[in-house]
mmCIF file of C-alpha atoms and ligand atoms in Angstrom:
data_model
loop_
_atom_site.group_PDB
_atom_site.id
_atom_site.type_symbol
_atom_site.label_atom_id
_atom_site.label_comp_id
_atom_site.label_asym_id
_atom_site.label_seq_id
_atom_site.Cartn_x
_atom_site.Cartn_y
_atom_site.Cartn_z
ATOM 1 C CA UNK A 21 26.512 -6.791 127.236
ATOM 2 C CA UNK A 22 27.836 -5.791 130.679
ATOM 3 C CA UNK A 23 25.664 -2.754 131.346
ATOM 4 C CA UNK A 24 22.417 -4.633 131.098
ATOM 5 C CA UNK A 25 23.759 -8.104 131.689
ATOM 6 C CA UNK A 26 24.174 -7.731 135.443
ATOM 7 C CA UNK A 27 20.793 -5.998 135.729
ATOM 8 C CA UNK A 28 18.958 -8.658 133.733
ATOM 9 C CA UNK A 29 20.670 -11.799 135.008
ATOM 10 C CA UNK A 30 19.258 -12.996 137.232
ATOM 11 C CA UNK A 31 15.768 -11.526 136.821
ATOM 12 C CA UNK A 32 13.717 -10.600 139.895
ATOM 13 C CA UNK A 33 12.714 -14.206 140.546
ATOM 14 C CA UNK A 34 16.347 -15.260 140.378
ATOM 15 C CA UNK A 35 16.260 -16.841 136.922
ATOM 16 C CA UNK A 36 19.102 -17.003 134.450
ATOM 17 C CA UNK A 37 16.862 -17.869 131.503
ATOM 18 C CA UNK A 38 15.325 -21.222 132.524
ATOM 19 C CA UNK A 39 17.916 -21.890 135.268
ATOM 20 C CA UNK A 40 18.121 -20.821 138.900
ATOM 21 C CA UNK A 41 14.976 -19.609 140.617
ATOM 22 C CA UNK A 42 13.916 -20.696 144.063
ATOM 23 C CA UNK A 43 12.215 -24.067 144.632
ATOM 24 C CA UNK A 44 11.935 -24.161 148.419
ATOM 25 C CA UNK A 45 9.287 -24.449 151.190
ATOM 26 C CA UNK A 46 7.134 -21.296 151.666
ATOM 27 C CA UNK A 47 8.583 -20.486 155.100
ATOM 28 C CA UNK A 48 12.110 -20.535 153.726
ATOM 29 C CA UNK A 49 10.962 -18.612 150.657
ATOM 30 C CA UNK A 50 9.722 -15.776 152.887
ATOM 31 C CA UNK A 51 13.134 -15.640 154.578
ATOM 32 C CA UNK A 52 14.973 -15.661 151.228
ATOM 33 C CA UNK A 53 12.852 -12.752 150.023
ATOM 34 C CA UNK A 54 13.813 -10.769 153.127
ATOM 35 C CA UNK A 55 17.478 -11.472 152.468
ATOM 36 C CA UNK A 56 17.080 -10.569 148.795
ATOM 37 C CA UNK A 57 15.437 -7.217 149.573
ATOM 38 C CA UNK A 58 18.023 -6.445 152.236
ATOM 39 C CA UNK A 59 20.843 -7.373 149.878
ATOM 40 C CA UNK A 60 19.536 -5.102 147.110
ATOM 41 C CA UNK A 61 19.479 -2.078 149.405
ATOM 42 C CA UNK A 62 22.442 -2.781 151.734
ATOM 43 C CA UNK A 63 24.830 -3.748 148.951
ATOM 44 C CA UNK A 64 24.331 -0.336 147.345
ATOM 45 C CA UNK A 65 24.892 1.619 150.562
ATOM 46 C CA UNK A 66 28.033 3.665 150.919
ATOM 47 C CA UNK A 67 28.865 2.165 154.329
ATOM 48 C CA UNK A 68 28.628 -1.429 153.111
ATOM 49 C CA UNK A 69 30.736 -0.776 150.025
ATOM 50 C CA UNK A 70 33.459 1.117 151.848
ATOM 51 C CA UNK A 71 33.630 -1.442 154.678
ATOM 52 C CA UNK A 72 33.942 -4.311 152.167
ATOM 53 C CA UNK A 73 36.639 -2.429 150.236
ATOM 54 C CA UNK A 74 38.611 -1.813 153.369
ATOM 55 C CA UNK A 75 38.358 -5.486 154.434
ATOM 56 C CA UNK A 76 39.549 -6.644 151.006
ATOM 57 C CA UNK A 77 42.556 -4.393 151.095
ATOM 58 C CA UNK A 78 43.699 -4.501 154.713
ATOM 59 C CA UNK A 79 42.515 -7.935 155.863
ATOM 60 C CA UNK A 80 42.443 -10.164 152.778
ATOM 61 C CA UNK A 81 45.504 -8.609 151.157
ATOM 62 C CA UNK A 82 43.802 -7.719 147.867
ATOM 63 C CA UNK A 83 44.441 -7.128 145.060
ATOM 64 C CA UNK A 84 46.030 -10.545 144.543
ATOM 65 C CA UNK A 85 48.676 -10.493 141.786
ATOM 66 C CA UNK A 86 48.525 -11.691 138.197
ATOM 67 C CA UNK A 87 51.713 -13.657 137.524
ATOM 68 C CA UNK A 88 53.393 -14.657 134.237
ATOM 69 C CA UNK A 89 54.576 -18.298 134.265
ATOM 70 C CA UNK A 90 57.865 -18.084 132.427
ATOM 71 C CA UNK A 91 59.120 -21.657 132.742
ATOM 72 C CA UNK A 92 55.695 -23.222 132.225
ATOM 73 C CA UNK A 93 55.146 -21.120 129.078
ATOM 74 C CA UNK A 94 58.579 -22.012 127.716
ATOM 75 C CA UNK A 95 57.868 -25.711 128.127
ATOM 76 C CA UNK A 96 54.253 -25.829 126.921
ATOM 77 C CA UNK A 97 54.011 -22.853 124.573
ATOM 78 C CA UNK A 98 51.656 -19.922 124.760
ATOM 79 C CA UNK A 99 51.899 -17.214 127.381
ATOM 80 C CA UNK A 100 50.425 -18.578 130.602
ATOM 81 C CA UNK A 101 49.319 -16.254 133.398
ATOM 82 C CA UNK A 102 47.829 -16.997 136.815
ATOM 83 C CA UNK A 103 45.400 -14.922 138.851
ATOM 84 C CA UNK A 104 46.801 -15.709 142.278
ATOM 85 C CA UNK A 105 43.723 -16.337 144.432
ATOM 86 C CA UNK A 106 45.932 -18.782 146.347
ATOM 87 C CA UNK A 107 47.439 -15.631 147.885
ATOM 88 C CA UNK A 108 44.066 -14.358 149.112
ATOM 89 C CA UNK A 109 43.914 -14.693 152.932
ATOM 90 C CA UNK A 110 43.089 -18.338 153.908
ATOM 91 C CA UNK A 111 44.545 -19.515 150.599
ATOM 92 C CA UNK A 112 41.568 -19.546 148.239
ATOM 93 C CA UNK A 113 39.005 -17.352 146.516
ATOM 94 C CA UNK A 114 36.211 -18.376 148.893
ATOM 95 C CA UNK A 115 36.999 -15.686 151.458
ATOM 96 C CA UNK A 116 35.811 -13.130 148.865
ATOM 97 C CA UNK A 117 32.191 -14.187 149.209
ATOM 98 C CA UNK A 118 32.427 -15.253 152.862
ATOM 99 C CA UNK A 119 33.475 -11.762 153.971
ATOM 100 C CA UNK A 120 30.626 -10.343 151.894
ATOM 101 C CA UNK A 121 28.066 -12.792 153.311
ATOM 102 C CA UNK A 122 29.271 -12.222 156.889
ATOM 103 C CA UNK A 123 29.196 -8.460 156.408
ATOM 104 C CA UNK A 124 25.597 -8.784 155.211
ATOM 105 C CA UNK A 125 24.835 -10.909 158.319
ATOM 106 C CA UNK A 126 26.218 -8.114 160.474
ATOM 107 C CA UNK A 127 24.013 -5.513 158.763
ATOM 108 C CA UNK A 128 21.000 -7.843 159.196
ATOM 109 C CA UNK A 129 21.717 -8.253 162.921
ATOM 110 C CA UNK A 130 22.248 -12.052 162.677
ATOM 111 C CA UNK A 131 24.283 -13.831 165.356
ATOM 112 C CA UNK A 132 25.252 -17.064 163.645
ATOM 113 C CA UNK A 133 26.612 -18.256 160.283
ATOM 114 C CA UNK A 134 25.618 -21.751 159.085
ATOM 115 C CA UNK A 135 27.169 -23.522 156.095
ATOM 116 C CA UNK A 136 28.278 -26.761 154.513
ATOM 117 C CA UNK A 137 31.788 -27.514 153.331
ATOM 118 C CA UNK A 138 33.368 -30.029 150.940
ATOM 119 C CA UNK A 139 37.132 -29.649 150.832
ATOM 120 C CA UNK A 140 36.881 -27.643 154.040
ATOM 121 C CA UNK A 141 37.936 -24.466 152.237
ATOM 122 C CA UNK A 142 34.517 -22.845 152.521
ATOM 123 C CA UNK A 143 34.306 -23.863 156.183
ATOM 124 C CA UNK A 144 37.707 -22.336 156.922
ATOM 125 C CA UNK A 145 36.857 -19.166 155.016
ATOM 126 C CA UNK A 146 33.524 -18.792 156.798
ATOM 127 C CA UNK A 147 35.018 -19.585 160.216
ATOM 128 C CA UNK A 148 37.585 -16.869 159.467
ATOM 129 C CA UNK A 149 34.858 -14.375 158.579
ATOM 130 C CA UNK A 150 32.915 -15.318 161.739
ATOM 131 C CA UNK A 151 35.996 -14.727 163.887
ATOM 132 C CA UNK A 152 36.574 -11.356 162.200
ATOM 133 C CA UNK A 153 33.012 -10.191 162.868
ATOM 134 C CA UNK A 154 32.550 -11.937 166.246
ATOM 135 C CA UNK A 155 29.729 -14.205 164.999
ATOM 136 C CA UNK A 156 28.989 -17.846 165.885
ATOM 137 C CA UNK A 157 29.746 -20.365 163.147
ATOM 138 C CA UNK A 158 28.377 -23.890 162.507
ATOM 139 C CA UNK A 159 29.872 -25.926 159.656
ATOM 140 C CA UNK A 160 28.321 -29.160 158.327
ATOM 141 C CA UNK A 161 30.771 -31.585 156.738
ATOM 142 C CA UNK A 162 30.541 -35.137 155.378
ATOM 143 C CA UNK A 163 32.436 -37.735 157.414
ATOM 144 C CA UNK A 164 34.399 -38.818 154.332
ATOM 145 C CA UNK A 165 35.637 -35.270 153.826
ATOM 146 C CA UNK A 166 36.352 -34.853 157.551
ATOM 147 C CA UNK A 167 38.909 -37.656 157.280
ATOM 148 C CA UNK A 168 40.328 -36.551 153.923
ATOM 149 C CA UNK A 169 40.590 -32.876 154.824
ATOM 150 C CA UNK A 170 41.738 -33.226 158.417
ATOM 151 C CA UNK A 171 43.930 -30.079 158.541
ATOM 152 C CA UNK A 172 41.000 -27.889 157.504
ATOM 153 C CA UNK A 173 38.821 -29.454 160.211
ATOM 154 C CA UNK A 174 41.466 -28.534 162.779
ATOM 155 C CA UNK A 175 41.693 -25.007 161.335
ATOM 156 C CA UNK A 176 37.939 -24.488 161.668
ATOM 157 C CA UNK A 177 38.041 -25.625 165.301
ATOM 158 C CA UNK A 178 41.006 -23.368 166.079
ATOM 159 C CA UNK A 179 39.037 -20.485 164.570
ATOM 160 C CA UNK A 180 36.186 -21.215 166.978
ATOM 161 C CA UNK A 181 33.664 -22.872 164.626
ATOM 162 C CA UNK A 182 31.505 -25.869 165.533
ATOM 163 C CA UNK A 183 31.984 -28.717 163.009
ATOM 164 C CA UNK A 184 28.910 -30.960 162.579
ATOM 165 C CA UNK A 185 29.759 -34.393 161.034
ATOM 166 C CA UNK A 186 27.264 -35.649 158.405
ATOM 167 C CA UNK A 187 26.958 -39.430 158.364
ATOM 168 C CA UNK A 188 24.216 -40.208 155.815
ATOM 169 C CA UNK A 189 24.386 -40.989 152.077
ATOM 170 C CA UNK A 190 27.826 -40.716 150.504
ATOM 171 C CA UNK A 191 28.896 -38.504 153.447
ATOM 172 C CA UNK A 192 30.293 -35.808 151.164
ATOM 173 C CA UNK A 193 29.348 -32.332 149.930
ATOM 174 C CA UNK A 194 25.781 -32.949 148.736
ATOM 175 C CA UNK A 195 24.674 -34.445 152.059
ATOM 176 C CA UNK A 196 26.474 -31.668 153.932
ATOM 177 C CA UNK A 197 24.348 -29.111 152.041
ATOM 178 C CA UNK A 198 21.147 -30.989 153.016
ATOM 179 C CA UNK A 199 22.226 -31.101 156.658
ATOM 180 C CA UNK A 200 23.184 -27.410 156.790
ATOM 181 C CA UNK A 201 19.887 -26.386 155.164
ATOM 182 C CA UNK A 202 18.034 -28.444 157.796
ATOM 183 C CA UNK A 203 19.851 -26.678 160.629
ATOM 184 C CA UNK A 204 19.140 -23.273 159.093
ATOM 185 C CA UNK A 205 15.403 -24.076 158.776
ATOM 186 C CA UNK A 206 15.340 -24.617 162.559
ATOM 187 C CA UNK A 207 16.742 -21.196 163.352
ATOM 188 C CA UNK A 208 16.505 -18.573 160.641
ATOM 189 C CA UNK A 209 15.619 -15.808 163.081
ATOM 190 C CA UNK A 210 19.139 -15.670 164.509
ATOM 191 C CA UNK A 211 21.201 -17.244 161.774
ATOM 192 C CA UNK A 212 22.033 -16.836 158.128
ATOM 193 C CA UNK A 213 22.927 -19.560 155.687
ATOM 194 C CA UNK A 214 26.139 -18.810 153.817
ATOM 195 C CA UNK A 215 26.383 -20.979 150.756
ATOM 196 C CA UNK A 216 29.805 -21.925 149.432
ATOM 197 C CA UNK A 217 29.353 -21.249 145.740
ATOM 198 C CA UNK A 218 27.118 -19.699 143.061
ATOM 199 C CA UNK A 219 24.433 -22.322 143.780
ATOM 200 C CA UNK A 220 21.280 -22.693 145.892
ATOM 201 C CA UNK A 221 18.035 -20.715 145.697
ATOM 202 C CA UNK A 222 17.904 -17.022 144.757
ATOM 203 C CA UNK A 223 19.567 -14.752 145.905
ATOM 204 C CA UNK A 224 22.684 -16.884 146.574
ATOM 205 C CA UNK A 225 23.912 -17.412 142.996
ATOM 206 C CA UNK A 226 23.648 -13.660 142.422
ATOM 207 C CA UNK A 227 25.170 -12.568 145.746
ATOM 208 C CA UNK A 228 28.104 -14.957 145.561
ATOM 209 C CA UNK A 229 28.805 -13.929 141.951
ATOM 210 C CA UNK A 230 28.670 -10.267 142.884
ATOM 211 C CA UNK A 231 31.105 -10.775 145.778
ATOM 212 C CA UNK A 232 33.443 -12.761 143.490
ATOM 213 C CA UNK A 233 33.399 -10.198 140.678
ATOM 214 C CA UNK A 234 36.366 -8.491 142.311
ATOM 215 C CA UNK A 235 38.562 -11.316 140.950
ATOM 216 C CA UNK A 236 37.662 -10.550 137.333
ATOM 217 C CA UNK A 237 37.707 -6.783 137.723
ATOM 218 C CA UNK A 238 41.214 -6.868 139.204
ATOM 219 C CA UNK A 239 42.539 -9.496 136.782
ATOM 220 C CA UNK A 240 41.324 -7.721 133.645
ATOM 221 C CA UNK A 241 43.006 -4.475 134.648
ATOM 222 C CA UNK A 242 46.205 -6.202 135.812
ATOM 223 C CA UNK A 243 46.480 -8.293 132.661
ATOM 224 C CA UNK A 244 45.975 -5.234 130.487
ATOM 225 C CA UNK A 245 48.587 -3.255 132.443
ATOM 226 C CA UNK A 246 51.116 -6.077 131.999
ATOM 227 C CA UNK A 247 50.508 -6.883 128.333
ATOM 228 C CA UNK A 248 48.574 -4.031 126.712
ATOM 229 C CA UNK A 249 45.889 -6.484 125.604
ATOM 230 C CA UNK A 250 43.282 -8.886 126.905
ATOM 231 C CA UNK A 251 43.878 -12.637 127.240
ATOM 232 C CA UNK A 252 42.935 -14.867 124.300
ATOM 233 C CA UNK A 253 41.652 -17.520 126.708
ATOM 234 C CA UNK A 254 40.426 -17.427 130.287
ATOM 235 C CA UNK A 255 40.321 -20.724 132.185
ATOM 236 C CA UNK A 256 38.857 -21.677 135.570
ATOM 237 C CA UNK A 257 37.801 -24.889 137.287
ATOM 238 C CA UNK A 258 34.092 -25.393 137.932
ATOM 239 C CA UNK A 259 32.637 -27.141 140.951
ATOM 240 C CA UNK A 260 29.650 -24.995 141.846
ATOM 241 C CA UNK A 261 31.291 -22.309 139.761
ATOM 242 C CA UNK A 262 32.084 -19.341 142.022
ATOM 243 C CA UNK A 263 35.750 -18.784 141.162
ATOM 244 C CA UNK A 264 34.940 -19.220 137.474
ATOM 245 C CA UNK A 265 31.985 -16.783 137.598
ATOM 246 C CA UNK A 266 34.139 -14.258 139.451
ATOM 247 C CA UNK A 267 36.780 -14.279 136.747
ATOM 248 C CA UNK A 268 34.501 -14.774 133.712
ATOM 249 C CA UNK A 269 32.157 -11.934 134.696
ATOM 250 C CA UNK A 270 34.726 -9.329 133.638
ATOM 251 C CA UNK A 271 35.212 -10.914 130.201
ATOM 252 C CA UNK A 272 31.667 -11.883 129.184
ATOM 253 C CA UNK A 273 31.286 -8.907 126.873
ATOM 254 C CA UNK A 274 34.771 -9.291 125.351
ATOM 255 C CA UNK A 275 33.824 -11.522 122.442
ATOM 256 C CA UNK A 276 37.477 -12.080 121.521
ATOM 257 C CA UNK A 277 38.202 -13.718 124.888
ATOM 258 C CA UNK A 278 37.408 -17.425 124.864
ATOM 259 C CA UNK A 279 36.136 -18.683 128.215
ATOM 260 C CA UNK A 280 36.701 -22.235 129.451
ATOM 261 C CA UNK A 281 35.191 -23.883 132.521
ATOM 262 C CA UNK A 282 36.942 -27.108 133.515
ATOM 263 C CA UNK A 283 35.075 -29.901 135.283
ATOM 264 C CA UNK A 284 36.457 -33.074 136.873
ATOM 265 C CA UNK A 285 36.404 -36.159 134.614
ATOM 266 C CA UNK A 286 37.666 -38.092 137.658
ATOM 267 C CA UNK A 287 38.750 -41.710 137.111
ATOM 268 C CA UNK A 288 36.572 -42.115 134.008
ATOM 269 C CA UNK A 289 33.302 -40.860 132.521
ATOM 270 C CA UNK A 290 31.438 -43.915 133.898
ATOM 271 C CA UNK A 291 28.598 -43.139 136.350
ATOM 272 C CA UNK A 292 29.868 -42.341 139.836
ATOM 273 C CA UNK A 293 33.468 -41.903 138.706
ATOM 274 C CA UNK A 294 33.371 -38.170 137.825
ATOM 275 C CA UNK A 295 31.533 -34.886 138.418
ATOM 276 C CA UNK A 296 31.349 -33.642 134.807
ATOM 277 C CA UNK A 297 27.957 -31.981 135.231
ATOM 278 C CA UNK A 298 27.957 -29.863 132.091
ATOM 279 C CA UNK A 299 29.379 -32.593 129.900
ATOM 280 C CA UNK A 300 26.965 -35.353 130.922
ATOM 281 C CA UNK A 301 24.143 -33.753 132.957
ATOM 282 C CA UNK A 302 20.602 -32.731 132.008
ATOM 283 C CA UNK A 303 18.534 -29.863 133.419
ATOM 284 C CA UNK A 304 17.091 -30.759 136.825
ATOM 285 C CA UNK A 305 16.486 -29.565 140.382
ATOM 286 C CA UNK A 306 18.883 -29.699 143.325
ATOM 287 C CA UNK A 307 19.044 -27.736 146.584
ATOM 288 C CA UNK A 308 16.233 -25.378 145.607
ATOM 289 C CA UNK A 309 17.351 -24.312 142.131
ATOM 290 C CA UNK A 310 17.408 -25.498 138.521
ATOM 291 C CA UNK A 311 20.659 -26.265 136.708
ATOM 292 C CA UNK A 312 22.459 -28.908 134.675
ATOM 293 C CA UNK A 313 22.502 -31.921 136.941
ATOM 294 C CA UNK A 314 23.940 -35.425 137.019
ATOM 295 C CA UNK A 315 20.817 -37.396 137.908
ATOM 296 C CA UNK A 316 19.141 -40.811 137.750
ATOM 297 C CA UNK A 317 15.873 -41.645 135.910
ATOM 298 C CA UNK A 318 13.851 -40.252 138.841
ATOM 299 C CA UNK A 319 15.676 -36.926 138.803
ATOM 300 C CA UNK A 320 17.588 -37.711 142.000
ATOM 301 C CA UNK A 321 21.146 -36.328 142.017
ATOM 302 C CA UNK A 322 23.676 -39.040 141.104
ATOM 303 C CA UNK A 323 26.692 -39.990 143.191
ATOM 304 C CA UNK A 324 29.747 -38.073 141.990
ATOM 305 C CA UNK A 325 33.479 -38.324 142.514
ATOM 306 C CA UNK A 326 36.515 -36.131 142.027
ATOM 307 C CA UNK A 327 40.066 -36.240 143.311
ATOM 308 C CA UNK A 328 39.339 -32.642 144.383
ATOM 309 C CA UNK A 329 36.753 -32.544 147.192
ATOM 310 C CA UNK A 330 35.748 -28.998 146.243
ATOM 311 C CA UNK A 331 34.560 -30.131 142.802
ATOM 312 C CA UNK A 332 32.463 -33.204 143.630
ATOM 313 C CA UNK A 333 29.008 -31.659 143.309
ATOM 314 C CA UNK A 334 26.357 -33.135 140.944
ATOM 315 C CA UNK A 335 24.879 -29.689 140.120
ATOM 316 C CA UNK A 336 26.425 -26.436 138.949
ATOM 317 C CA UNK A 337 25.588 -22.741 139.176
ATOM 318 C CA UNK A 338 22.513 -21.625 137.179
ATOM 319 C CA UNK A 339 24.450 -18.826 135.494
ATOM 320 C CA UNK A 340 26.955 -21.346 134.139
ATOM 321 C CA UNK A 341 24.043 -23.465 132.905
ATOM 322 C CA UNK A 342 22.775 -20.463 130.955
ATOM 323 C CA UNK A 343 26.228 -19.577 129.616
ATOM 324 C CA UNK A 344 26.600 -23.155 128.390
ATOM 325 C CA UNK A 345 23.328 -22.928 126.438
ATOM 326 C CA UNK A 346 24.411 -19.543 125.059
ATOM 327 C CA UNK A 347 27.721 -21.201 124.069
ATOM 328 C CA UNK A 348 29.506 -18.205 125.620
ATOM 329 C CA UNK A 349 31.577 -20.516 127.821
ATOM 330 C CA UNK A 350 33.009 -23.884 126.704
ATOM 331 C CA UNK A 351 32.824 -26.509 129.423
ATOM 332 C CA UNK A 352 35.681 -29.003 129.231
ATOM 333 C CA UNK A 353 37.083 -31.699 131.499
ATOM 334 C CA UNK A 354 40.342 -32.802 133.108
ATOM 335 C CA UNK A 355 40.911 -36.302 134.490
ATOM 336 C CA UNK A 356 42.428 -37.093 137.888
ATOM 337 C CA UNK A 357 45.677 -38.135 136.230
ATOM 338 C CA UNK A 358 45.938 -34.973 134.119
ATOM 339 C CA UNK A 359 45.229 -32.980 137.267
ATOM 340 C CA UNK A 360 47.959 -34.689 139.290
ATOM 341 C CA UNK A 361 50.436 -34.174 136.452
ATOM 342 C CA UNK A 362 49.534 -30.464 136.317
ATOM 343 C CA UNK A 363 49.807 -30.251 140.114
ATOM 344 C CA UNK A 364 53.435 -31.392 139.922
ATOM 345 C CA UNK A 365 54.263 -29.384 136.792
ATOM 346 C CA UNK A 366 53.197 -26.089 138.374
ATOM 347 C CA UNK A 367 54.938 -26.996 141.632
ATOM 348 C CA UNK A 368 58.239 -27.897 139.976
ATOM 349 C CA UNK A 369 58.349 -25.344 137.160
ATOM 350 C CA UNK A 370 57.048 -22.321 139.057
ATOM 351 C CA UNK A 371 57.326 -23.096 142.769
ATOM 352 C CA UNK A 372 53.575 -22.803 143.228
ATOM 353 C CA UNK A 373 51.687 -25.766 144.739
ATOM 354 C CA UNK A 374 48.095 -25.475 143.471
ATOM 355 C CA UNK A 375 44.930 -26.779 145.095
ATOM 356 C CA UNK A 376 43.741 -29.955 143.340
ATOM 357 C CA UNK A 377 40.640 -28.012 142.269
ATOM 358 C CA UNK A 378 42.755 -25.325 140.582
ATOM 359 C CA UNK A 379 45.056 -27.966 139.079
ATOM 360 C CA UNK A 380 42.102 -29.030 136.878
ATOM 361 C CA UNK A 381 42.174 -25.579 135.269
ATOM 362 C CA UNK A 382 45.962 -25.732 134.905
ATOM 363 C CA UNK A 383 45.704 -29.194 133.280
ATOM 364 C CA UNK A 384 43.281 -27.973 130.629
ATOM 365 C CA UNK A 385 45.246 -24.760 130.077
ATOM 366 C CA UNK A 386 48.401 -26.766 129.355
ATOM 367 C CA UNK A 387 46.534 -28.583 126.552
ATOM 368 C CA UNK A 388 45.337 -25.250 125.169
ATOM 369 C CA UNK A 389 48.857 -23.822 125.328
ATOM 370 C CA UNK A 390 50.234 -26.724 123.285
ATOM 371 C CA UNK A 391 47.496 -26.320 120.680
ATOM 372 C CA UNK A 392 47.769 -22.515 120.456
ATOM 373 C CA UNK A 393 51.392 -21.572 121.071
ATOM 374 C CA UNK A 394 50.852 -17.948 120.006
ATOM 375 C CA UNK A 395 48.019 -17.244 122.401
ATOM 376 C CA UNK A 396 47.818 -15.920 125.947
ATOM 377 C CA UNK A 397 45.948 -17.783 128.668
ATOM 378 C CA UNK A 398 44.768 -16.438 132.007
ATOM 379 C CA UNK A 399 44.101 -19.179 134.589
ATOM 380 C CA UNK A 400 42.297 -18.631 137.848
ATOM 381 C CA UNK A 401 44.549 -20.251 140.436
ATOM 382 C CA UNK A 402 41.625 -20.516 142.828
ATOM 383 C CA UNK A 403 43.593 -21.870 145.789
ATOM 384 C CA UNK A 404 46.845 -23.209 147.193
ATOM 385 C CA UNK A 405 47.556 -26.895 147.585
ATOM 386 C CA UNK A 406 48.900 -27.198 151.119
ATOM 387 C CA UNK A 407 45.661 -28.931 152.138
ATOM 388 C CA UNK A 408 46.250 -31.616 149.475
ATOM 389 C CA UNK A 409 49.937 -32.461 149.850
ATOM 390 C CA UNK A 410 49.698 -35.571 152.070
ATOM 391 C CA UNK A 411 46.787 -36.973 150.094
ATOM 392 C CA UNK A 412 48.550 -36.502 146.740
ATOM 393 C CA UNK A 413 51.857 -38.017 147.821
ATOM 394 C CA UNK A 414 50.230 -40.946 149.680
ATOM 395 C CA UNK A 415 47.833 -41.733 146.812
ATOM 396 C CA UNK A 416 49.835 -40.952 143.669
ATOM 397 C CA UNK A 417 53.438 -40.892 144.901
ATOM 398 C CA UNK A 418 56.161 -38.472 143.895
ATOM 399 C CA UNK A 419 57.260 -38.245 140.255
ATOM 400 C CA UNK A 420 60.903 -38.887 139.376
HETATM 401 C C1 PLP B 502 35.854 -24.753 146.651
HETATM 402 C C2 PLP B 502 36.926 -24.590 145.709
HETATM 403 C C3 PLP B 502 36.700 -24.628 144.334
HETATM 404 C C4 PLP B 502 35.376 -24.949 143.734
HETATM 405 O O1 PLP B 502 34.376 -24.019 143.999
HETATM 406 P P1 PLP B 502 33.801 -23.072 142.866
HETATM 407 O O2 PLP B 502 32.595 -22.517 143.496
HETATM 408 O O3 PLP B 502 33.513 -23.924 141.680
HETATM 409 O O4 PLP B 502 34.819 -22.053 142.586
HETATM 410 C C5 PLP B 502 37.756 -24.385 143.492
HETATM 411 N N1 PLP B 502 38.999 -24.131 143.972
HETATM 412 C C6 PLP B 502 39.263 -24.097 145.285
HETATM 413 C C7 PLP B 502 40.642 -23.815 145.744
HETATM 414 C C8 PLP B 502 38.236 -24.321 146.196
HETATM 415 O O5 PLP B 502 38.519 -24.279 147.509
#
């Protein structure tokens, strides 16, 4: 599967079967085609590859470890392992694609990086990359998230980025994407749009996946070195789907490895109370691409909610949409309460405070472990939870 898989998906128009593509105004389409062509040639050049390798090693601190959770496994059963993306510089997997996107901007001679952010993690990662390369950085963020994710807003400003508050609609991630796209349309000569996940028009879902593949490549080798086998199950949370695609990509052709993407079931599966796109969505269009989408009768994206700001997106990556139809990946859910419980379990049994996004994957993995006590599970711990601590304790309190 692998040899041809990455050549065939996406195809030249950016389609993963019926999903993906590029549904954008002609002017923007012309710009995307330039970026696509440049990406195809630059990403294969020796200079680009060796510079990215060096950045990953010396700046980001890669490879991040794979860690066996002894106490968690003893309590829940199974053998539970974490890929520690929380130890990647800036505390989440997002820097993997931000350094790649910013490096591409440098090779294209762009001066400015523009992006949206939800939890603030993508904004911080991109502001970090901009500082590293000496580029300007403009981050669009919903006003609701600005309040909720205050420390990340301060981090972006310290790093020299301009934070643009978005005050329309639900004032969260979806509106921030619209606002950032608008700003990019005004100035695509000098700037490049750096999307935060495996979403958006071609070539973003492909580029972001490619930059995240390092997670899966490392983890597969590390897991094999530690155990002499491959994991029975691989679990990752899915917002847009970048951390999950990064890890899954190395296991797609290993038919014995079961792959699980975990979406937020939020407060309930009633409309507006969750962001379980794969579970309850239908194919539709959002932000210039086709994917499973939570939408109303008119095809407008529905309001979504998750306790984890990084997961509250009504769409999902086109590659995930395809993998769902292929039944190669099972898409499951975790509720807010299950997520909070998992957040505290990992903190207290292993001394690792997970991001609320990642805690969704941990929550589902704990269920799997109970059901399959003889099996091994590899979880992508996509980020650390320092950004969430005040919110969790103020909203849910401390357990006994
Ligand atoms: C942004 C974020 C996510 C969700 O993004 P994906 O593209 O679905 O990976 C997950 N975990 C953390 C820590 C994040 O910051």
